[in-house]
Short mmCIF file of C-alpha atoms and ligand atoms in Angstrom, two decimals:
data_model
loop_
_atom_site.label_atom_id
_atom_site.label_comp_id
_atom_site.label_asym_id
_atom_site.label_seq_id
_atom_site.Cartn_x
_atom_site.Cartn_y
_atom_site.Cartn_z
CA MET A 191 16.40 2.36 18.07
CA LYS A 192 14.80 4.69 15.24
CA LYS A 193 12.67 7.49 16.27
CA VAL A 194 9.54 8.08 14.59
CA VAL A 195 9.84 11.74 13.29
CA HIS A 196 6.46 13.24 12.51
CA LEU A 197 7.29 15.87 9.83
CA ARG A 198 4.78 17.99 8.11
CA PRO A 199 4.47 17.58 4.44
CA LYS A 200 6.89 19.82 2.61
CA SER A 201 5.36 21.89 -0.10
CA ALA A 202 6.66 22.07 -3.80
CA HIS A 203 6.40 25.61 -3.21
CA GLU A 204 8.77 25.83 -0.31
CA SER A 205 12.40 25.95 -0.38
CA ALA A 206 15.60 25.18 2.11
CA GLN A 207 16.00 29.32 2.51
CA GLU A 208 12.48 29.75 3.81
CA PRO A 209 11.73 30.32 7.39
CA PRO A 210 11.20 27.27 9.68
CA ALA A 211 7.83 25.42 9.40
CA PRO A 212 4.70 27.30 11.17
CA ALA A 213 3.32 25.53 14.09
CA ARG A 214 0.89 22.35 13.42
CA GLU A 215 -2.08 24.32 13.67
CA ALA A 216 -1.17 27.12 11.67
CA PHE A 217 -0.20 24.84 8.76
CA TRP A 218 -2.47 24.58 5.74
CA ALA A 219 -6.26 24.45 6.38
CA PRO A 220 -8.41 22.72 4.17
CA ALA A 221 -11.53 25.15 4.14
CA PRO A 222 -10.65 28.69 3.34
CA CYS A 223 -7.08 28.02 2.62
CA ALA A 224 -4.67 30.43 0.67
CA ALA A 225 -3.50 27.88 -1.90
CA PRO A 226 -4.95 24.59 -2.72
CA ARG A 227 -2.60 21.59 -2.10
CA SER A 228 -1.47 20.06 -5.36
CA LEU A 229 -1.50 16.27 -6.08
CA VAL A 230 -0.37 13.58 -8.56
CA VAL A 231 -2.26 10.60 -8.60
CA LEU A 232 -0.37 7.37 -9.65
CA GLY A 233 -2.77 4.47 -10.10
CA ALA A 234 -5.39 6.84 -10.74
CA THR A 235 -8.04 4.40 -12.23
CA GLY A 236 -7.90 1.65 -9.48
CA SER A 237 -9.81 1.49 -6.42
CA ILE A 238 -7.67 3.54 -4.46
CA GLY A 239 -7.15 5.97 -7.04
CA ARG A 240 -11.02 6.42 -7.47
CA SER A 241 -11.44 6.90 -3.92
CA THR A 242 -8.66 9.66 -4.07
CA ALA A 243 -10.72 11.06 -6.65
CA GLU A 244 -14.04 11.35 -4.56
CA VAL A 245 -12.11 12.73 -1.62
CA VAL A 246 -10.69 15.60 -3.82
CA LYS A 247 -13.95 16.20 -5.65
CA GLY A 248 -15.66 16.72 -2.05
CA ALA A 249 -13.07 18.77 -0.78
CA SER A 250 -14.32 21.94 -2.42
CA GLY A 251 -11.21 23.33 -4.22
CA ALA A 252 -8.68 22.29 -1.35
CA PHE A 253 -6.65 20.33 -3.94
CA THR A 254 -5.60 20.49 -7.78
CA VAL A 255 -4.42 17.57 -9.74
CA SER A 256 -1.45 18.38 -11.70
CA ALA A 257 -0.88 14.50 -13.42
CA VAL A 258 -2.66 11.22 -13.25
CA ALA A 259 -1.03 7.85 -14.40
CA GLY A 260 -2.60 4.40 -14.75
CA GLY A 261 -1.67 0.99 -16.16
CA ARG A 262 -3.77 0.35 -19.64
CA ASP A 263 -7.09 1.62 -19.46
CA ALA A 264 -7.10 4.48 -21.60
CA ALA A 265 -10.56 5.50 -21.36
CA ALA A 266 -10.74 5.51 -17.71
CA LEU A 267 -7.64 7.40 -17.32
CA ALA A 268 -8.74 10.18 -19.73
CA ARG A 269 -12.11 10.58 -18.00
CA THR A 270 -10.14 10.66 -14.71
CA ALA A 271 -7.70 13.51 -16.00
CA VAL A 272 -10.60 15.39 -17.35
CA GLU A 273 -12.81 15.09 -14.08
CA LEU A 274 -9.77 16.09 -11.83
CA GLY A 275 -8.40 18.96 -14.09
CA ALA A 276 -4.99 17.37 -14.46
CA ALA A 277 -2.87 18.64 -17.21
CA PHE A 278 -0.71 15.50 -17.85
CA ALA A 279 -2.06 11.85 -18.15
CA ALA A 280 0.49 8.84 -18.49
CA VAL A 281 -0.56 5.20 -19.46
CA ALA A 282 2.08 2.73 -18.54
CA ASP A 283 1.18 0.44 -21.56
CA PRO A 284 2.28 2.18 -24.89
CA ALA A 285 -0.19 0.28 -26.78
CA ALA A 286 -2.64 2.35 -25.11
CA TYR A 287 -1.16 5.60 -26.31
CA ARG A 288 -3.44 6.17 -29.39
CA ASP A 289 -6.59 5.60 -27.47
CA LEU A 290 -5.49 7.82 -24.85
CA LYS A 291 -4.71 10.63 -26.91
CA ALA A 292 -7.89 10.26 -29.00
CA ALA A 293 -9.75 10.18 -25.65
CA LEU A 294 -8.17 13.48 -24.63
CA ALA A 295 -8.24 15.32 -28.06
CA GLY A 296 -9.51 18.63 -27.52
CA THR A 297 -9.46 18.65 -23.59
CA GLY A 298 -6.17 20.32 -23.49
CA VAL A 299 -4.68 17.55 -21.32
CA GLU A 300 -1.33 16.21 -22.46
CA ALA A 301 -1.04 12.42 -23.09
CA ALA A 302 1.88 10.35 -22.82
CA ALA A 303 2.81 6.40 -22.49
CA GLY A 304 5.31 4.02 -21.27
CA PRO A 305 7.03 3.68 -17.98
CA GLU A 306 9.07 6.58 -18.30
CA ALA A 307 5.80 8.58 -18.91
CA VAL A 308 4.67 7.35 -15.56
CA VAL A 309 7.89 8.36 -13.99
CA GLU A 310 7.31 11.88 -15.63
CA ALA A 311 3.80 12.23 -14.28
CA ALA A 312 5.62 11.30 -10.73
CA LEU A 313 7.57 14.54 -11.38
CA ARG A 314 5.09 16.82 -12.13
CA PRO A 315 4.81 20.02 -9.64
CA ALA A 316 2.80 18.50 -6.64
CA ASP A 317 2.95 18.73 -2.73
CA ILE A 318 1.88 14.94 -2.49
CA VAL A 319 2.18 12.20 -4.66
CA VAL A 320 -0.47 9.68 -4.13
CA GLY A 321 1.28 6.09 -4.53
CA ALA A 322 -1.48 3.81 -5.79
CA ILE A 323 -0.26 1.61 -8.37
CA VAL A 324 -0.45 -1.99 -7.70
CA GLY A 325 2.78 -4.24 -7.37
CA THR A 326 6.27 -3.72 -8.37
CA ALA A 327 5.40 -1.31 -11.15
CA GLY A 328 5.00 1.29 -8.60
CA VAL A 329 8.59 1.04 -7.20
CA ALA A 330 10.43 3.38 -9.78
CA PRO A 331 7.73 6.06 -10.12
CA THR A 332 6.94 6.40 -6.49
CA PHE A 333 10.65 6.46 -5.67
CA ALA A 334 11.25 9.04 -8.35
CA ALA A 335 8.78 11.33 -6.40
CA LEU A 336 10.59 10.56 -3.17
CA GLN A 337 13.94 11.69 -4.70
CA ALA A 338 12.41 14.95 -6.07
CA GLY A 339 11.37 15.76 -2.43
CA ARG A 340 7.79 14.99 -2.57
CA THR A 341 5.85 13.85 0.21
CA VAL A 342 4.25 10.56 -0.73
CA ALA A 343 0.73 9.30 0.49
CA LEU A 344 1.63 5.64 0.09
CA ALA A 345 -0.95 2.99 -0.54
CA ASN A 346 1.19 0.79 -2.61
CA LYS A 347 2.77 -1.58 0.22
CA GLU A 348 4.72 -3.47 -2.63
CA CYS A 349 7.08 -0.54 -2.79
CA LEU A 350 8.10 -1.18 0.97
CA VAL A 351 8.17 -4.86 0.85
CA CYS A 352 10.22 -4.75 -2.36
CA ALA A 353 12.63 -2.01 -1.48
CA GLY A 354 11.99 -0.69 2.07
CA PRO A 355 15.40 0.10 3.16
CA ALA A 356 15.96 2.23 0.15
CA PHE A 357 12.70 3.86 0.17
CA MET A 358 13.21 4.96 3.78
CA LYS A 359 16.89 6.11 3.37
CA GLN A 360 15.72 8.19 0.50
CA ALA A 361 12.78 9.86 2.37
CA ALA A 362 15.27 10.72 5.08
CA ALA A 363 17.68 12.14 2.67
CA SER A 364 15.01 14.32 0.93
CA GLY A 365 13.77 15.35 3.94
CA THR A 366 10.34 14.54 3.19
CA ARG A 367 8.12 11.51 4.36
CA LEU A 368 5.99 8.58 3.60
CA LEU A 369 2.37 9.07 4.62
CA PRO A 370 0.56 5.79 5.30
CA VAL A 371 -2.69 5.30 3.26
CA ASP A 372 -3.05 1.49 4.15
CA SER A 373 -5.63 1.56 6.68
CA GLU A 374 -3.95 -0.18 9.54
CA HIS A 375 -0.71 1.73 9.32
CA ASN A 376 -2.77 4.87 9.06
CA ALA A 377 -4.53 3.71 12.15
CA VAL A 378 -1.18 3.25 13.83
CA PHE A 379 0.24 6.43 12.68
CA GLN A 380 -2.90 8.40 14.33
CA ALA A 381 -2.89 6.24 17.37
CA MET A 382 0.99 6.83 17.90
CA GLY A 383 0.52 10.68 17.71
CA GLU A 384 3.98 12.23 18.91
CA ALA A 385 4.88 9.37 21.03
CA ASP A 386 8.64 8.15 20.84
CA LEU A 387 9.15 4.78 19.36
CA ALA A 388 10.96 3.88 22.79
CA ALA A 389 7.46 4.03 24.52
CA VAL A 390 5.99 1.65 22.18
CA GLU A 391 5.56 -1.89 23.35
CA MET A 392 3.75 -3.26 20.53
CA ILE A 393 1.98 -2.29 17.29
CA THR A 394 -0.92 -4.61 16.00
CA LEU A 395 -2.56 -4.60 12.91
CA THR A 396 -5.87 -6.40 12.31
CA ALA A 397 -6.99 -8.37 9.54
CA SER A 398 -10.55 -8.95 8.75
CA GLY A 399 -9.84 -12.66 7.89
CA GLY A 400 -10.96 -12.22 4.46
CA PRO A 401 -13.73 -14.50 2.94
CA PHE A 402 -12.19 -17.72 4.13
CA ARG A 403 -11.72 -16.84 7.73
CA ALA A 404 -14.05 -19.83 8.89
CA TRP A 405 -13.25 -22.11 6.21
CA SER A 406 -11.31 -25.50 6.21
CA PHE A 407 -7.91 -25.87 5.00
CA GLU A 408 -8.94 -28.23 2.34
CA ALA A 409 -11.79 -25.99 1.40
CA ILE A 410 -9.28 -22.73 1.14
CA ALA A 411 -7.06 -25.23 -0.89
CA ALA A 412 -9.61 -25.63 -3.44
CA ALA A 413 -11.06 -21.92 -3.67
CA THR A 414 -11.87 -20.37 -7.07
CA PRO A 415 -10.49 -16.88 -7.95
CA GLU A 416 -14.32 -15.93 -7.70
CA GLN A 417 -14.52 -17.02 -3.89
CA ALA A 418 -11.35 -15.30 -3.18
CA LEU A 419 -12.24 -12.13 -4.62
CA ALA A 420 -15.67 -11.90 -2.63
CA HIS A 421 -14.08 -9.86 0.34
CA PRO A 422 -16.73 -9.30 3.18
CA ASN A 423 -15.90 -5.85 4.20
CA TRP A 424 -13.74 -4.03 1.57
CA SER A 425 -13.93 -3.37 -2.05
CA MET A 426 -10.56 -3.46 -3.68
CA GLY A 427 -8.28 -4.35 -6.56
CA PRO A 428 -7.93 -8.04 -7.49
CA LYS A 429 -4.41 -8.43 -6.45
CA ILE A 430 -4.74 -7.28 -2.85
CA THR A 431 -7.99 -8.95 -2.42
CA VAL A 432 -6.64 -12.20 -3.36
CA ASP A 433 -3.71 -11.31 -0.92
CA CYS A 434 -6.13 -10.64 1.84
CA ALA A 435 -8.00 -14.02 1.35
CA GLY A 436 -4.79 -16.01 2.14
CA LEU A 437 -3.51 -13.44 4.62
CA MET A 438 -0.53 -12.70 2.48
CA ASN A 439 -1.83 -8.98 2.64
CA LYS A 440 -1.22 -9.02 6.39
CA GLY A 441 2.13 -10.47 6.01
CA LEU A 442 3.03 -7.82 3.51
CA GLU A 443 1.66 -5.21 5.83
CA VAL A 444 3.73 -6.48 8.82
CA ILE A 445 6.68 -6.09 6.68
CA GLU A 446 5.49 -2.51 5.55
CA ALA A 447 5.08 -1.40 9.25
CA HIS A 448 8.39 -2.74 10.07
CA TYR A 449 10.15 -0.06 7.40
CA ILE A 450 7.47 2.76 7.65
CA PHE A 451 7.56 2.71 11.55
CA GLY A 452 11.31 1.69 11.91
CA ILE A 453 10.07 -1.01 14.30
CA GLU A 454 11.54 -4.40 14.68
CA PRO A 455 9.55 -7.63 13.80
CA GLU A 456 9.08 -8.62 17.56
CA ARG A 457 7.17 -5.60 18.25
CA LEU A 458 4.63 -6.11 15.56
CA ASP A 459 1.48 -8.34 15.95
CA VAL A 460 -1.40 -9.37 14.07
CA LEU A 461 -5.01 -9.93 15.37
CA VAL A 462 -8.06 -11.16 13.16
CA HIS A 463 -10.87 -8.89 13.64
CA PRO A 464 -13.86 -9.53 11.40
CA GLN A 465 -15.48 -6.32 12.02
CA SER A 466 -12.77 -4.13 10.29
CA VAL A 467 -13.63 -1.33 12.72
CA VAL A 468 -10.21 -1.39 14.71
CA HIS A 469 -7.76 -0.96 12.12
CA GLY A 470 -4.43 -0.80 14.09
CA LEU A 471 -3.32 -0.66 17.89
CA VAL A 472 -0.42 0.87 19.67
CA ALA A 473 0.25 -0.51 23.01
CA PHE A 474 2.63 1.48 25.31
CA THR A 475 5.16 0.68 27.67
CA ASP A 476 2.99 2.01 30.65
CA GLY A 477 0.00 -0.19 29.82
CA SER A 478 -2.13 2.15 27.82
CA VAL A 479 -3.30 0.95 24.17
CA SER A 480 -4.42 3.53 21.62
CA ALA A 481 -6.31 2.40 18.69
CA GLY A 482 -7.41 3.73 15.42
CA LEU A 483 -11.02 3.05 14.53
CA ALA A 484 -13.09 4.03 11.51
CA ALA A 485 -15.76 2.52 9.22
CA PRO A 486 -14.17 0.48 6.52
CA ASP A 487 -13.77 3.14 3.87
CA MET A 488 -10.36 4.06 2.18
CA LYS A 489 -11.56 7.59 1.90
CA VAL A 490 -10.85 7.84 5.69
CA PRO A 491 -7.11 7.13 5.66
CA ILE A 492 -6.58 9.13 2.09
CA ALA A 493 -8.58 12.21 3.62
CA HIS A 494 -6.11 11.95 6.75
CA CYS A 495 -3.04 11.89 4.35
CA LEU A 496 -4.17 14.57 1.84
CA ALA A 497 -4.69 17.09 4.69
CA PHE A 498 -2.40 15.99 7.26
CA PRO A 499 -1.81 17.50 9.77
CA ALA A 500 -5.07 19.06 9.23
CA ARG A 501 -8.57 17.64 8.80
CA LEU A 502 -10.92 17.55 5.73
CA LYS A 503 -14.73 17.24 6.17
CA THR A 504 -15.46 14.16 4.11
CA LYS A 505 -18.58 12.06 3.12
CA ALA A 506 -16.66 8.93 3.87
CA ARG A 507 -18.78 6.35 5.71
CA ARG A 508 -19.22 7.04 9.40
CA LEU A 509 -18.61 4.57 12.03
CA ASP A 510 -21.66 3.34 13.96
CA LEU A 511 -20.55 1.21 16.74
CA ALA A 512 -23.98 0.60 18.45
CA GLY A 513 -24.81 -0.80 14.82
CA VAL A 514 -21.73 -2.75 14.57
CA GLY A 515 -22.65 -4.03 18.34
CA GLN A 516 -19.86 -6.54 18.90
CA LEU A 517 -15.96 -6.23 18.19
CA THR A 518 -14.28 -9.46 18.19
CA PHE A 519 -10.61 -10.53 17.93
CA GLU A 520 -8.79 -13.74 17.55
CA ARG A 521 -5.36 -15.01 16.66
CA PRO A 522 -4.53 -15.91 12.96
CA ASP A 523 -4.42 -19.55 12.20
CA PHE A 524 -1.15 -20.17 10.66
CA ALA A 525 -2.12 -23.80 9.68
CA ARG A 526 -4.81 -22.72 7.44
CA PHE A 527 -3.32 -19.46 6.41
CA PRO A 528 0.52 -20.39 5.79
CA ALA A 529 0.87 -17.16 3.56
CA LEU A 530 1.05 -15.08 6.61
CA ARG A 531 3.77 -17.55 8.30
CA VAL A 532 5.97 -17.42 5.21
CA ALA A 533 5.64 -13.79 5.24
CA LEU A 534 6.54 -13.23 8.74
CA ASP A 535 9.38 -15.84 8.23
CA ALA A 536 10.69 -13.56 5.22
CA LEU A 537 10.96 -10.55 7.48
CA ARG A 538 12.57 -12.30 10.26
CA ALA A 539 14.88 -13.99 7.98
CA GLY A 540 15.61 -10.17 6.66
CA ARG A 541 18.40 -9.91 3.86
CA GLY A 542 16.47 -9.76 0.50
CA LEU A 543 13.68 -12.04 1.52
CA PRO A 544 10.86 -9.63 1.49
CA THR A 545 12.03 -8.46 -1.90
CA VAL A 546 11.64 -12.24 -2.91
CA LEU A 547 8.71 -12.77 -1.14
CA ASN A 548 6.85 -9.89 -2.93
CA ALA A 549 8.06 -10.74 -6.34
CA ALA A 550 7.12 -14.42 -5.89
CA ASN A 551 3.74 -13.64 -4.65
CA GLU A 552 2.94 -11.52 -7.51
CA ILE A 553 3.69 -14.16 -9.92
CA ALA A 554 1.80 -16.67 -7.85
CA VAL A 555 -1.43 -14.36 -7.55
CA ALA A 556 -1.54 -13.56 -11.19
CA ALA A 557 -1.11 -17.55 -12.02
CA PHE A 558 -4.11 -18.09 -9.49
CA LEU A 559 -6.16 -15.49 -11.05
CA GLU A 560 -5.61 -16.91 -14.58
CA ARG A 561 -6.59 -20.39 -12.77
CA ARG A 562 -3.17 -21.86 -13.42
CA ILE A 563 -2.50 -22.83 -10.13
CA SER A 564 -4.82 -23.39 -6.96
CA PHE A 565 -5.01 -21.24 -3.88
CA HIS A 566 -2.69 -23.13 -1.70
CA GLU A 567 -0.25 -23.15 -4.34
CA ILE A 568 0.40 -19.28 -3.88
CA ALA A 569 1.86 -19.79 -0.53
CA ARG A 570 3.69 -22.86 -1.56
CA LEU A 571 5.31 -21.08 -4.46
CA VAL A 572 6.25 -18.22 -2.28
CA GLU A 573 7.99 -20.34 0.27
CA GLU A 574 9.97 -22.25 -2.26
CA ALA A 575 11.09 -19.11 -3.61
CA CYS A 576 12.14 -17.72 -0.34
CA ASP A 577 13.96 -21.00 0.66
CA GLY A 578 15.62 -21.14 -3.12
CA ALA A 579 16.83 -17.47 -2.65
CA LEU A 580 18.39 -18.38 0.90
CA GLY A 581 20.11 -21.16 -0.62
CA ASP A 582 21.79 -19.73 -3.70
CA GLY A 583 22.65 -16.03 -2.40
CA VAL A 584 20.06 -14.45 -4.42
CA ALA A 585 18.68 -13.03 -1.09
CA ARG A 586 21.41 -10.31 -0.19
CA GLU A 587 19.94 -7.14 1.18
CA PRO A 588 19.05 -4.88 -1.55
CA GLU A 589 20.48 -1.29 -0.77
CA THR A 590 19.39 0.41 -3.68
CA VAL A 591 16.05 0.37 -5.69
CA ALA A 592 18.19 -0.90 -8.77
CA GLU A 593 19.37 -3.93 -6.52
CA ALA A 594 15.79 -4.54 -5.40
CA LEU A 595 14.46 -4.59 -8.75
CA GLU A 596 17.09 -6.86 -10.09
CA ILE A 597 16.20 -9.44 -7.55
CA ASP A 598 12.62 -8.93 -8.10
CA ARG A 599 13.36 -9.71 -11.86
CA ALA A 600 15.44 -12.78 -11.13
CA VAL A 601 12.56 -14.16 -8.95
CA ARG A 602 9.77 -13.42 -11.20
CA GLU A 603 11.67 -15.29 -13.95
CA ARG A 604 12.23 -18.50 -11.64
CA THR A 605 8.65 -18.42 -10.04
CA SER A 606 7.27 -18.08 -13.66
CA ALA A 607 9.12 -21.17 -14.69
CA ARG A 608 7.80 -23.15 -12.03
CA LEU A 609 4.20 -22.57 -13.08
CA PRO A 610 2.62 -25.22 -14.81
CA GLN A 611 2.63 -24.77 -18.62
CA GLY A 612 -0.47 -24.56 -20.77
CA ALA A 613 -3.99 -25.54 -19.31
CA ALA A 614 -5.42 -23.97 -16.43
CA ALA A 615 -5.89 -25.69 -13.16
CA SER A 616 -9.21 -27.07 -12.71
P1 NAD B 202 -6.19 -1.48 -8.31
O1 NAD B 202 -6.11 -2.94 -9.17
O2 NAD B 202 -7.58 -1.32 -8.27
O3 NAD B 202 -5.53 -0.57 -9.18
C1 NAD B 202 -4.23 -0.39 -9.38
C2 NAD B 202 -4.18 0.81 -10.38
O4 NAD B 202 -2.48 0.74 -10.55
C3 NAD B 202 -4.74 1.03 -11.45
O5 NAD B 202 -4.79 2.29 -11.72
C4 NAD B 202 -3.79 0.28 -12.49
O6 NAD B 202 -3.96 1.12 -13.75
C5 NAD B 202 -2.36 1.18 -12.06
N1 NAD B 202 -1.36 0.36 -12.58
C6 NAD B 202 -1.33 -1.25 -12.89
N2 NAD B 202 0.07 -1.07 -13.42
C7 NAD B 202 0.53 0.15 -13.76
C8 NAD B 202 1.85 0.47 -14.16
N3 NAD B 202 2.72 -0.32 -14.67
N4 NAD B 202 2.00 1.85 -14.13
C9 NAD B 202 1.19 2.60 -13.77
N5 NAD B 202 0.13 2.26 -13.37
C10 NAD B 202 -0.10 1.00 -13.10
O7 NAD B 202 -5.39 -1.75 -7.17
P2 NAD B 202 -5.94 -1.17 -5.77
O8 NAD B 202 -6.91 -1.87 -4.97
O9 NAD B 202 -6.40 0.69 -6.03
O10 NAD B 202 -4.63 -0.84 -4.99
C11 NAD B 202 -3.55 -0.17 -5.18
C12 NAD B 202 -2.24 -0.46 -4.20
O11 NAD B 202 -2.84 0.21 -2.92
C13 NAD B 202 -1.85 -1.87 -3.84
O12 NAD B 202 -0.58 -1.91 -3.54
C14 NAD B 202 -2.70 -2.29 -2.70
O13 NAD B 202 -1.97 -3.25 -1.72
C15 NAD B 202 -2.94 -0.88 -1.92
N6 NAD B 202 -3.66 -0.80 -1.10
C16 NAD B 202 -5.09 -0.96 -1.56
C17 NAD B 202 -6.45 -0.89 -0.68
C18 NAD B 202 -7.78 -0.81 -1.19
O14 NAD B 202 -8.68 -0.71 -0.32
N7 NAD B 202 -8.07 -0.96 -2.58
C19 NAD B 202 -6.08 -0.64 0.67
C20 NAD B 202 -4.81 -0.58 1.24
C21 NAD B 202 -3.71 -0.66 0.40
MG1 MG B 203 -4.49 -2.48 4.74
#
């Protein structure tokens, strides 16, 4: 059984020759601290990236930002780079280079473009790299940061679903760690404290249930992108919002929890909790249960990871339990939300199925947002991809990131080929 080791984040300024780490409380305090902690923000223009910027700006000099990276929005990336005082800004889309360069003219911020430039951003000097790119696009730069020994504050769950074994192996080899930004995993991480995994009976992740929680199967099947994007509790990027609507997000998160906590699928559970107040629970072998609670505001787990093991003072939303009134919990309905079942089946089947699931889901969600397929076809396409992969050996367990990305590429190709051509679905 794997043991959860709570390492403190390793500073880029430290070397192996230096004396052992100081005690928890003696380590880095955010307020009047000797040296600010330096960050790289990958996915700086997205929802998590923006929340990270707010935490950084509100932390009165506790952080510096050496580099930022984004997908294709050159203007937003340039604004963020200047706002955060970054020295380097990388945009993944080469076609956005001219715009980025023009937007950064006279600012002193170096502009670069292309996937290699995003990796370069990930390798700029930093104590913590915030992994907030959406999808498999985040795998290579986030992995590069781990290889370079950076502590990674990980929001990008697709990294672990696509290449979990390689990521966890690399984190151990680099003597660094992945700090979970995802709110459920962050809550579990906090609730677990220093407990040994052997003392954990069950880890439960909660799901809000999304906009379709009370909808019939037929209504969900016919849902439009606008309806899927109307999340009741969280404001997030489009891909994760659609994942949430079908509970695929919770399936991805159970897989993420399996890797990040090193715990087997049988000790992972899901509860639907519409208020999004209790994000994760840890039940111990003595009958005790610890839970992580907070208002649904991603600045809370982001601040926790950036300051870990210290605490920041933030302006994040405060939890008002009397205002919330009631906390309710229910079992997920696998019949109306087949995507959750498909994801849990993929985890239990093991081998490369999480990688397959992740790749097919990205293609299917994009097709749904382009109105090429209906909502219930997302889960169907993903399940077909998993079944197909089991049948023909594509689903070997990827031991390296290169192997995972090769499976990812093959599954994307096949899933894309199964999409209806031409006109959008009505
Ligand atoms: P988003 O769509 O708002 O932002 C995605 C970011 O990734 C943007 O900055 C975009 O420019 C960048 N990006 C896209 N392709 C890129 C590429 N090829 N190279 C570099 N950058 C690229 O998404 P988000 O909601 O911020 O989510 C980001 C990740 O965090 C996802 O994996 C999501 O599952 C996870 N997450 C998000 C939330 C949330 O509340 N938003 C909560 C938990 C986990
Ligand atoms: Mg989450």
